[in-house]
Coordinates of C-alpha atoms in Angstrom, one line a residue:
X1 CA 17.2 7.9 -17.9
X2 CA 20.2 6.6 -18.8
X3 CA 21.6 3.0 -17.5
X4 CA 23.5 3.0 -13.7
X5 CA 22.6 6.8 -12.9
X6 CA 20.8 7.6 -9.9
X7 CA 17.5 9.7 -10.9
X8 CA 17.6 11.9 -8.4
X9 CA 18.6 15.8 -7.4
X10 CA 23.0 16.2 -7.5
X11 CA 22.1 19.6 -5.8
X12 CA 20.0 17.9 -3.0
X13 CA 23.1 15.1 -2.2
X14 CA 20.3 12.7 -2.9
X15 CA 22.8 10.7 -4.3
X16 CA 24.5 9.7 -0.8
X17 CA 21.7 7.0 -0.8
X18 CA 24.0 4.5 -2.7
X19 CA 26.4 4.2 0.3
X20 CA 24.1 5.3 3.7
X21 CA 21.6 5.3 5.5
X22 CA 19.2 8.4 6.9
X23 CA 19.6 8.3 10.4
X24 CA 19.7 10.8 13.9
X25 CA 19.4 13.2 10.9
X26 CA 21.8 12.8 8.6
X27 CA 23.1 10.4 6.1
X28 CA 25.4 8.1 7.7
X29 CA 27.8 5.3 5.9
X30 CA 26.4 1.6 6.3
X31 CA 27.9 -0.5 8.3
X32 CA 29.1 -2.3 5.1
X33 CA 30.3 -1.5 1.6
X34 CA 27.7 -3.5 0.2
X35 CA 24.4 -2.1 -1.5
X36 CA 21.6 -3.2 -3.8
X37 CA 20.4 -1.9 -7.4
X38 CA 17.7 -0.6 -8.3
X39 CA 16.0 -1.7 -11.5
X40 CA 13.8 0.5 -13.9
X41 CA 10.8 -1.9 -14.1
X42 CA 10.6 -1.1 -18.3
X43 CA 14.1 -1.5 -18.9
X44 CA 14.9 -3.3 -16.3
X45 CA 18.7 -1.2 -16.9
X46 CA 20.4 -0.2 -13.5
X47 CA 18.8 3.5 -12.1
X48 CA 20.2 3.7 -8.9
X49 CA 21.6 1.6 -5.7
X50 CA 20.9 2.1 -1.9
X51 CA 22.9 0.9 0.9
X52 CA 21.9 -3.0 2.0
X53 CA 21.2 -2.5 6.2
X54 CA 22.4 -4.5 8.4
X55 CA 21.7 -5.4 11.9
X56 CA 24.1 -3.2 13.2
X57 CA 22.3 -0.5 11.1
X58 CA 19.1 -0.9 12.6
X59 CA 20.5 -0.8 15.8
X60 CA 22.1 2.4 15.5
X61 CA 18.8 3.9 14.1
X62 CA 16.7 2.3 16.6
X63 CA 19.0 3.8 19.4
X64 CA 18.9 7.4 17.8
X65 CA 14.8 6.7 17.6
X66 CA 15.0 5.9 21.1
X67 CA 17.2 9.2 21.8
X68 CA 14.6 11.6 19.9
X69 CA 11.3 9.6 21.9
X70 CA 11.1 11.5 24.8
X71 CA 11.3 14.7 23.8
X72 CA 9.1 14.4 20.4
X73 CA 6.6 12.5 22.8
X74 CA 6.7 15.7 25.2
X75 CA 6.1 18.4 22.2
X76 CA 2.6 19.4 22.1
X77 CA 0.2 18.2 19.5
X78 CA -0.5 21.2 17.4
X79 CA 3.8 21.3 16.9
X80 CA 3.4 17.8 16.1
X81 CA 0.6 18.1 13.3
X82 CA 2.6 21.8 11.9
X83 CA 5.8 19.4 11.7
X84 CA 3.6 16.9 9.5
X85 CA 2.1 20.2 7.9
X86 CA 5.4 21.0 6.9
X87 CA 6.4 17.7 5.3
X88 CA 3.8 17.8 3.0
X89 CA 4.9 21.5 1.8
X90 CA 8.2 19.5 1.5
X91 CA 6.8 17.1 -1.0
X92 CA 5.2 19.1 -2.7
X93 CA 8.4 21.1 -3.4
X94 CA 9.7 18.2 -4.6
X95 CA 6.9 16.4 -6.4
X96 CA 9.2 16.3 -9.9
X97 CA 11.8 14.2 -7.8
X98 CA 9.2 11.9 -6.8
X99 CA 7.8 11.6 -9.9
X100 CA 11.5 10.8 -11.4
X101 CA 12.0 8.1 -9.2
X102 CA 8.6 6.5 -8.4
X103 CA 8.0 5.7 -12.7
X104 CA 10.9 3.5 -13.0
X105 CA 10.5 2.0 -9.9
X106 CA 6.7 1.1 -9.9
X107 CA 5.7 1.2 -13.6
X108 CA 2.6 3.7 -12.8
X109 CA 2.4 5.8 -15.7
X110 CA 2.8 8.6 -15.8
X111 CA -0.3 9.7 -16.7
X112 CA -1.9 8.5 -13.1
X113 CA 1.9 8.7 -11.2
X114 CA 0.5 12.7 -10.2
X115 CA -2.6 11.6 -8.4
X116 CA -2.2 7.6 -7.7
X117 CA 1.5 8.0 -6.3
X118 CA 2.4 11.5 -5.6
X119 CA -0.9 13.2 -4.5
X120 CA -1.8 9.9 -2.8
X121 CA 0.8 10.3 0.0
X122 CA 0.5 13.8 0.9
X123 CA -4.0 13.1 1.2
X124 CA -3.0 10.3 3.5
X125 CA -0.9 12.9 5.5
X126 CA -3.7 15.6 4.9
X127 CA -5.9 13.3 6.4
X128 CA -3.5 12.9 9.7
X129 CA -3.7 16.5 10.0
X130 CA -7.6 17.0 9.9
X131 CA -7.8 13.4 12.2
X132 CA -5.5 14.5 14.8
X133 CA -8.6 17.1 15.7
X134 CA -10.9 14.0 16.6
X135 CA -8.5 11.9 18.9
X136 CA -9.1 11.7 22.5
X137 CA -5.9 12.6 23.8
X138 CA -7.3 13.1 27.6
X139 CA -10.9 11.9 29.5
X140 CA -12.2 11.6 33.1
X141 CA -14.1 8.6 33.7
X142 CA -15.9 8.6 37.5
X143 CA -12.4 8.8 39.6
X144 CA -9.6 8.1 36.9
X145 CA -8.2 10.4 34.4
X146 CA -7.5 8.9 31.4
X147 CA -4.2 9.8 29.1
X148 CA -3.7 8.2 25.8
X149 CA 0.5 8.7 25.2
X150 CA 2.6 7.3 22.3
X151 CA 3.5 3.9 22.4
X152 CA 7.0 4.3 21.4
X153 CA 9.4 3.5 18.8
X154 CA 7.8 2.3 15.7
X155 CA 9.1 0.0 12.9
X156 CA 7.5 0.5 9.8
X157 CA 8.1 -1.7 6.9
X158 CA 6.5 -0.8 3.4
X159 CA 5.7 -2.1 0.5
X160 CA 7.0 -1.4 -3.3
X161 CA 3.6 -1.0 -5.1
X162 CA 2.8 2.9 -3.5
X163 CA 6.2 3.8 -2.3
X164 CA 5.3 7.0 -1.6
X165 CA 1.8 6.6 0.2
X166 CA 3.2 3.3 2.3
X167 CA 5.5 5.4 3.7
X168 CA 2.8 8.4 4.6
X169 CA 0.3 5.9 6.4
X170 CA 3.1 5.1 8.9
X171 CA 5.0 8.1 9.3
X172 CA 2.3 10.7 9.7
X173 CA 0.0 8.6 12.1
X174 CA 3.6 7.9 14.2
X175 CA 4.8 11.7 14.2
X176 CA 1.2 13.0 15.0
X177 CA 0.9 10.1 18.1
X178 CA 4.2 11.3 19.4
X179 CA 6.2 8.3 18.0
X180 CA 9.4 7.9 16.4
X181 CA 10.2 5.5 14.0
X182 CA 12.6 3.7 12.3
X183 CA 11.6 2.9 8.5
X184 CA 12.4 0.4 6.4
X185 CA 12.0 0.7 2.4
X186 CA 11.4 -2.0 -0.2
X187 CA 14.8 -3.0 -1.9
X188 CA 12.7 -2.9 -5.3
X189 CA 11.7 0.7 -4.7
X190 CA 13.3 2.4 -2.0
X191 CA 14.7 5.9 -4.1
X192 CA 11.4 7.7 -3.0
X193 CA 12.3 7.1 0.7
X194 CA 15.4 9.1 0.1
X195 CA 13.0 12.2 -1.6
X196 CA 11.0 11.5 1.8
X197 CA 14.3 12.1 4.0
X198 CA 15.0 15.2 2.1
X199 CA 11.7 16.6 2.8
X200 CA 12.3 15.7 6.5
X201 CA 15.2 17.7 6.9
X202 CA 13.8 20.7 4.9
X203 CA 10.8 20.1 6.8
X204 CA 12.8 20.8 10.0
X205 CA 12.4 17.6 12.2
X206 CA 14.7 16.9 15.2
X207 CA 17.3 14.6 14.6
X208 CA 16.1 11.1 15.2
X209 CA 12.7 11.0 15.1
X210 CA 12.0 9.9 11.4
X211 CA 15.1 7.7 10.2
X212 CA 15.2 5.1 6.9
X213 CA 17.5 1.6 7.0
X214 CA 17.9 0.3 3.8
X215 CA 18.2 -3.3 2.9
X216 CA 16.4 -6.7 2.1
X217 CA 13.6 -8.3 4.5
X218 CA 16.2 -10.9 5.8
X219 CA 19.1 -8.2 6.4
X220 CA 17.4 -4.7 7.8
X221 CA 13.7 -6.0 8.0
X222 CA 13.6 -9.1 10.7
X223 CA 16.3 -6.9 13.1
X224 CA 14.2 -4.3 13.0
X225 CA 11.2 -6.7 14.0
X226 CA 13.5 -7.7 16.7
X227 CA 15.2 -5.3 18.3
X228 CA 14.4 -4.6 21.8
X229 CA 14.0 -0.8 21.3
X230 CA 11.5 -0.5 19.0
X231 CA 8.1 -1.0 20.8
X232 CA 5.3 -1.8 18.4
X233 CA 5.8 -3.3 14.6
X234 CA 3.4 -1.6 11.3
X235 CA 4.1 -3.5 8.3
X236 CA 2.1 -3.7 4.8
X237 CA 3.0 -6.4 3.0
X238 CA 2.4 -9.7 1.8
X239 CA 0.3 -12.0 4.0
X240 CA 3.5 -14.4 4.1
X241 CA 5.4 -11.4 5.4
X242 CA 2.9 -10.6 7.8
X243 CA 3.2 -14.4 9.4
X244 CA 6.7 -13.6 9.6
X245 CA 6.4 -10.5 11.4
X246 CA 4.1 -11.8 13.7
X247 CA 6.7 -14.7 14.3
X248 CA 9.3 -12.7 14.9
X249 CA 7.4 -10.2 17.1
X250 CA 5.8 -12.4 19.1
X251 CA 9.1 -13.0 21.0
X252 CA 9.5 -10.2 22.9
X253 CA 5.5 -9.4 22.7
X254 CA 5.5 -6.5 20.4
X255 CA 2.4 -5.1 19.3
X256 CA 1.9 -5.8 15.5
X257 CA -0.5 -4.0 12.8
X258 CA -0.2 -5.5 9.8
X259 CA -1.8 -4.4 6.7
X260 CA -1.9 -7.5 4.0
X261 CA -3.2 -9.3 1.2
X262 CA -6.6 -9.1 -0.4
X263 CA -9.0 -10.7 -2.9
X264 CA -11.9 -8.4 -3.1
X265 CA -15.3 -8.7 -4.5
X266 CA -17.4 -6.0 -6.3
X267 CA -20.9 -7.6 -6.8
X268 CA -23.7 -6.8 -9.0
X269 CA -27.2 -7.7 -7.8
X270 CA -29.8 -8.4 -10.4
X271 CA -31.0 -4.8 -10.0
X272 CA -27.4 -3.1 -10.5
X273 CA -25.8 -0.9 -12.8
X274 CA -23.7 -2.9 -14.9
X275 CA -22.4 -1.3 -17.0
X276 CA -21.1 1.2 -14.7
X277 CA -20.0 -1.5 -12.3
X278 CA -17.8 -3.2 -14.9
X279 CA -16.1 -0.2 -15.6
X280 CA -15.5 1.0 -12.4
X281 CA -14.5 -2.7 -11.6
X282 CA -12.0 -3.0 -15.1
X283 CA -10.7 0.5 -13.7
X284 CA -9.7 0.0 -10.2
X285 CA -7.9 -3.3 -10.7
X286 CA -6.2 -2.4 -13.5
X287 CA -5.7 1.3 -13.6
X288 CA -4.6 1.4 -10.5
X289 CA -0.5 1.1 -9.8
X290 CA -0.9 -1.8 -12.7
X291 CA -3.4 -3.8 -10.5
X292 CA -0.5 -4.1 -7.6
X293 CA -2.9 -2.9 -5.3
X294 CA -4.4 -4.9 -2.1
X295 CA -7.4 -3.7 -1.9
X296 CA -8.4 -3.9 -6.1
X297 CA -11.5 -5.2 -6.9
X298 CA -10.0 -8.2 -8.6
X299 CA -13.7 -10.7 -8.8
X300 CA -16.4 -9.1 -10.4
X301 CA -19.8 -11.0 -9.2
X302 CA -22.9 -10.5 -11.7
X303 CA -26.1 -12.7 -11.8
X304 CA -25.8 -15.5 -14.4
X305 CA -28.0 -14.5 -16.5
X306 CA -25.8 -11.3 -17.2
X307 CA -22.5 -13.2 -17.5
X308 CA -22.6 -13.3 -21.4
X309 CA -23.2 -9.5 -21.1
X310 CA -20.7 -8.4 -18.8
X311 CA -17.9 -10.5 -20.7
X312 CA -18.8 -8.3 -23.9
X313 CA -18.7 -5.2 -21.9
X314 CA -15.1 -6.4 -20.6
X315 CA -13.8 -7.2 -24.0
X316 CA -14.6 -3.9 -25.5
X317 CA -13.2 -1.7 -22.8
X318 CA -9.9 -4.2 -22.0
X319 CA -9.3 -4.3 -25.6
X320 CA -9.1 -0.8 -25.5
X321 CA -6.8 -0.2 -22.9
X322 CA -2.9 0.6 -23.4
X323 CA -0.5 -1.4 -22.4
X324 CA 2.8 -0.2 -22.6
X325 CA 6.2 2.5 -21.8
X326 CA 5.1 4.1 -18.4
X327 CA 7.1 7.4 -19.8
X328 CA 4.0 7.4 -22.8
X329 CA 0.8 9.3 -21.7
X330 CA -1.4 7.3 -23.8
X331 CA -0.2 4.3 -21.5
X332 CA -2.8 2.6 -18.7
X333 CA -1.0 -0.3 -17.5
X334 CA 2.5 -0.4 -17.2
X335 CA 5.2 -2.9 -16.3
X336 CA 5.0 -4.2 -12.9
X337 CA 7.4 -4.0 -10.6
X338 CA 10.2 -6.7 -10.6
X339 CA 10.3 -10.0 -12.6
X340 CA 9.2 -12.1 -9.8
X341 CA 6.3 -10.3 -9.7
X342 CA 5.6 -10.4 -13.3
X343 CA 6.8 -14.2 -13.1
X344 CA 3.7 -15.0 -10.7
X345 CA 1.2 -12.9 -12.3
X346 CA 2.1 -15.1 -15.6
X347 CA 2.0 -18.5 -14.1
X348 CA -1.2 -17.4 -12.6
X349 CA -3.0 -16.8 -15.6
X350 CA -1.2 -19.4 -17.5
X351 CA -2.7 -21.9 -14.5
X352 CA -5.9 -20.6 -14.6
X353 CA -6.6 -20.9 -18.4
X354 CA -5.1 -24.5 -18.0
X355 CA -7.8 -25.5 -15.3
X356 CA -10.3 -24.3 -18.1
X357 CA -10.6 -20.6 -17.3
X358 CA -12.3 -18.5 -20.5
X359 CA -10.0 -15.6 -21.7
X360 CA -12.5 -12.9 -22.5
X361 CA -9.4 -10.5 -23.4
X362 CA -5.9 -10.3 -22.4
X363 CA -4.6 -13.5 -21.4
X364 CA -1.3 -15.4 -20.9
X365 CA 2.0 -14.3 -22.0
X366 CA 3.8 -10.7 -22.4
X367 CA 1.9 -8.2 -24.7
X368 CA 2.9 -8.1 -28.3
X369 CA 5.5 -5.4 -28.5
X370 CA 7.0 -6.1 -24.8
X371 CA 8.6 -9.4 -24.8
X372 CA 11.9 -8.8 -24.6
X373 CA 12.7 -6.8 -21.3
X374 CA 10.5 -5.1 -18.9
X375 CA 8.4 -6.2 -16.7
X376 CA 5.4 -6.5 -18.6
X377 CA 1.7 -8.8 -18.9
X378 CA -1.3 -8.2 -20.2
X379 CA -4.8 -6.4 -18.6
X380 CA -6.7 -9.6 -18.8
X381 CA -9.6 -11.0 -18.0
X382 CA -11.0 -14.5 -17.4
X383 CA -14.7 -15.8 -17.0
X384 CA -16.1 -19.2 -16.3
X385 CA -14.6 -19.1 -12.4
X386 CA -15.5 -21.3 -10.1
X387 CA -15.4 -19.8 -6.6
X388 CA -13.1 -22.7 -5.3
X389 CA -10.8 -22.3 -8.2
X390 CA -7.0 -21.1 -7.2
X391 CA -7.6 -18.2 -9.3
X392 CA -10.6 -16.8 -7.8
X393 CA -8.9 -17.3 -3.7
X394 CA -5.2 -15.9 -4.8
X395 CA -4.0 -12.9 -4.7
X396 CA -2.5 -12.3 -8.2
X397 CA -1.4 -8.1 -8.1
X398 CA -1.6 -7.6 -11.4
X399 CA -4.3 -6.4 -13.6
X400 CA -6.7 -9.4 -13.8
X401 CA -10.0 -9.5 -13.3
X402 CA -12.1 -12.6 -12.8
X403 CA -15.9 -12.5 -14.0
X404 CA -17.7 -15.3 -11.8
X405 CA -22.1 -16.1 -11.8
X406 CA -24.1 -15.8 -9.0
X407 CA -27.7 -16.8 -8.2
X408 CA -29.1 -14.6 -5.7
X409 CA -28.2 -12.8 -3.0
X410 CA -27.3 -15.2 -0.6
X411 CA -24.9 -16.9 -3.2
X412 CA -23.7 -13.4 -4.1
X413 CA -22.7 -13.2 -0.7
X414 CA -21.3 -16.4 0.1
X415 CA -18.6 -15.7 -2.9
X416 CA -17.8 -12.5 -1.9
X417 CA -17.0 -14.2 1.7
X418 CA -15.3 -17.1 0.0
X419 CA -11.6 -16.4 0.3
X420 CA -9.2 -16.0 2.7
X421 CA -8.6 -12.2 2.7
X422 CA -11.2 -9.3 3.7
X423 CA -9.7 -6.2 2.9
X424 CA -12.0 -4.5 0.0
X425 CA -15.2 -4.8 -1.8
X426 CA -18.0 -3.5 -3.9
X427 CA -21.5 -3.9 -4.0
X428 CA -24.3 -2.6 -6.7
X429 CA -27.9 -2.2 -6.4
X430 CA -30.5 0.4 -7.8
X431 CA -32.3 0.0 -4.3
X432 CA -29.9 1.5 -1.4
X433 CA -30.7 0.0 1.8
X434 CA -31.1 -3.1 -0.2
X435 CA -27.1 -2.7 -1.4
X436 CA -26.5 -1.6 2.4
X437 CA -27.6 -4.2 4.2
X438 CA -25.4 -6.5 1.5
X439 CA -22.4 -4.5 2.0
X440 CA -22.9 -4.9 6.1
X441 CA -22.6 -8.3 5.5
X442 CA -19.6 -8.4 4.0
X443 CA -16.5 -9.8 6.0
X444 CA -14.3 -6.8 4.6
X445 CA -12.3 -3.8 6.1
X446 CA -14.3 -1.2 3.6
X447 CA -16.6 -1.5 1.0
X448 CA -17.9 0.7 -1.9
X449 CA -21.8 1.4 -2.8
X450 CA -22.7 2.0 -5.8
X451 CA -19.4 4.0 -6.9
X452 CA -17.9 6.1 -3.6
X453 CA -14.9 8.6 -3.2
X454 CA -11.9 7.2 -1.0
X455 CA -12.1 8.5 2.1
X456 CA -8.6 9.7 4.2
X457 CA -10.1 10.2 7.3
X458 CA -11.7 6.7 7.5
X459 CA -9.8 2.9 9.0
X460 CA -8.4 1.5 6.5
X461 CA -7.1 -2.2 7.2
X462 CA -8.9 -5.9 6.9
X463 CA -10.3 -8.8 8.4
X464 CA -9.1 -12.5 8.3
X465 CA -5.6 -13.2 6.8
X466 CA -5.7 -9.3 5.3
X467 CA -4.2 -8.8 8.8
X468 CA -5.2 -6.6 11.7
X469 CA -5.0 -2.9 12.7
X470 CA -6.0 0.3 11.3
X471 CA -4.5 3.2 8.8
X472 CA -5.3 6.6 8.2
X473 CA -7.4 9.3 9.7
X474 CA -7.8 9.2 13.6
X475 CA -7.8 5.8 13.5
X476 CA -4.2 5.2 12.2
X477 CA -3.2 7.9 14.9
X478 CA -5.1 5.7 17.7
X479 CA -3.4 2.6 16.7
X480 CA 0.0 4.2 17.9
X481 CA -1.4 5.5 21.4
X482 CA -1.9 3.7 24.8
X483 CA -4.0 4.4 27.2
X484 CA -2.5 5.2 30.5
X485 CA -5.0 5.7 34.2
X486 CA -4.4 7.7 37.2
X487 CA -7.4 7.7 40.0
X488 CA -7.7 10.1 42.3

């Protein structure tokens, strides 16, 4: 893609997304002339610009959200889930646009961007569509019947790691509830919300009830959070953001989900598969969005006496992963996605390896071959943890993976429940109600045993400062409903 043109469909008047916003149905001027690049994450060269929100921006999207409430909240459920039905035909219509825009943005290769980007969002959306089936929309309870309505106008704010699938957990639990909403899109990757408005309209959706403000946090995000007609607050995001949003919410006592950070533990008792545990460790940190994923199993936990072990495992399969040009296929790990991001993932591991962490591969500093633009750092990872050390409690997003030593279950545990987040989590054993009774004691939102297949249809969200509230499924559907009594 060439520098300062906007990857996306001429034919489709895609490119209106420099200058407006996607409200009431149609793309309407900002209410300034001012509006924000877009950078490709491996050149970091100018792909695109989208219109920085204002207040007076969200307001007028928050009205026309209010406008389209009543009526969407009225229209039967099985028009609601064909109207999500149709989306996803939508998207899948325009799966090359997505794929255009989501590479530069993210740096997910494009060897995964089909299944961890594209594919993602319309299985989260899927997974609306077969929960919506399992809610209980109506009950009788001695004297009272029981209604469970929409709660309103939602603001959703997403992240720029999965673009595409962010934007699916909060508009297809909102449309299926019976909600409109009012979305707001990262500034570092917002050109796939503009794909997503396209499929709206093609999709057919009344004016108002899906609309998409532009803009930074400061600018489109906090009005949003604050303006008296939207109802209830879902945001995924940092967990900084997330004590913002709960700040700014708690004003007018909005309702707030908030899907954050996370430092999750796969653990390896003395009976587990290694081998296969490392792998499937090494793969979902890393080959997963570049490691910028929440819930990545960033600490791997093996018994001591395997530590040696597992950091020669590590070392032969990191050293054999690619890091590199997204647009390659033989690429694994890409850029990240901005500089700041890339900035803290290298002071990180430059931190870590000063306090006496051992690099087992990887390591600080850009990959050879990548140092002078993108957005790049190496898959690395780093043994001899300690479980208080910064690097084993923070977040880092990237592809890093810390090996620590445990001894025995109980201290297996007690690391795995160390940080501050609880949001994912592993656990391996060759004896299952040995590896189930671990994993119930883990203070996390989900946890895998012994490998598993993600599941749409079940919660997805965390415990502790990983925030609060539930995605996908039924669940993500129930989050959005109130209940509502009338006794006879």
């Amino acid at each position: 893609m060439s520098a300062k043109a906007n990857p996306v469909s001429a034919e489709s008047n895609l490119d209106l997304a420099a200058t407006h916003n996607f409200i009431g149905g149609e793309w309407l001027p900002g209410s300034s002339a001012e509006t924000l690049p877009v950078l490709d994450s491996a050149t970091e060269e100018e792909i695109g610009r989208v219109a920085r929100g204002s207040a007076a921006d969200v307001d007028l999207a928050a009205r026309s959200a209010r406008d389209a409430f009543s009526a969407w909240a009225t229209t039967p459920v099985e028009q609601r889930v064909a109207s999500v039905k149709a989306i996803v035909d939508a998207l899948e219509d325009r799966a090359e646009e997505l794929r255009q825009v989501v590479i530069p943005e993210t740096g997910t290769p494009i060897s995964q961007v089909d299944e961890g980007q594209i594919a993602y969002a319309n299985e989260i959306l899927n997974g609306y569509i077969d929960g919506a089936d399992s809610v209980t929309w109506e009950e009788t309870i001695a004297n009272s019947t029981i209604f469970y309505e929409p709660i309103g106008v939602v603001g959703g704010i997403v992240p720029w790691n999965y673009p595409p699938g962010a934007i699916a957990s909060k508009l297809g639990a909102a449309l299926i509830a019976g909600c409109t909403i009012v979305l707001k899109p990262s500034e570092i990757a917002p050109l796939d919300a503009v794909v997503f408005a396209d499929a709206i309209t093609a999709a057919g959706l009344p004016p108002g009830v899906v609309n998409f403000v532009f803009g930074t946090g400061a600018g489109a995000g906090e009005p949003l959070v604050t303006h008296e007609e939207i109802d209830v607050i879902s945001f995924t995001g940092s967990s900084r953001g997330g004590r913002r949003v709960s700040e700014l919410a708690a004003a007018s006592l909005k309702p707030v989900s908030l899907e954050l950070g996370g430092k999750s533990a796969s653990v390896v008792l003395e009976d587990g598969d290694l081998p296969t545990a490392l792998r499937y460790c090494l793969d979902d940190c890393m080959l997963q969005l570049n490691g910028q994923v929440c819930d990545a199993l960033s600490r791997l936990v093996v018994p001591r006496e395997r530590l040696a072990e597992a950091e020669e495992l590590a070392a032969e399969y990191v050293n054999s992963i690619v890091v590199g040009d997204p647009m390659d296929p033989e690429t694994s790990v890409g850029p990240l996605a901005s500089a700041q991001q890339q900035e803290k993932v290298l002071s990180l591991v430059d931190e870590a390896v000063t306090d006496g962490a051992r690099v087992v591969a990887g390591g600080a500093g850009r990959p050879e071959g990548y140092t002078d633009a993108g957005y790049y750092v190496r898959a690395t990872v780093l043994s001899g943890i300690e479980p208080t050390d910064s690097i084993a409690t923070t977040e880092v997003f990237g592809p890093v993976v810390c090996l620590m030593a445990h001894d025995g279950d109980q201290d297996a545990l007690e690391i795995a429940n160390g940080p501050m987040y609880g949001l994912g989590g592993a656990v391996w054993s060759a004896d299952g109600d040995r590896a189930m009774a671990f994993a119930r004691q883990m203070r996390t939102g989900q946890v895998d045993v012994n490998t598993a297949e993600y599941n749409f249809g079940a919660p997805f969200g965390g415990f502790r400062q990983s925030g609060h509230g539930r995605e996908l499924g039924r669940f993500g559907i129930e989050e959005l409903l109130a209940s509502k009594s009338i006794q006879v």
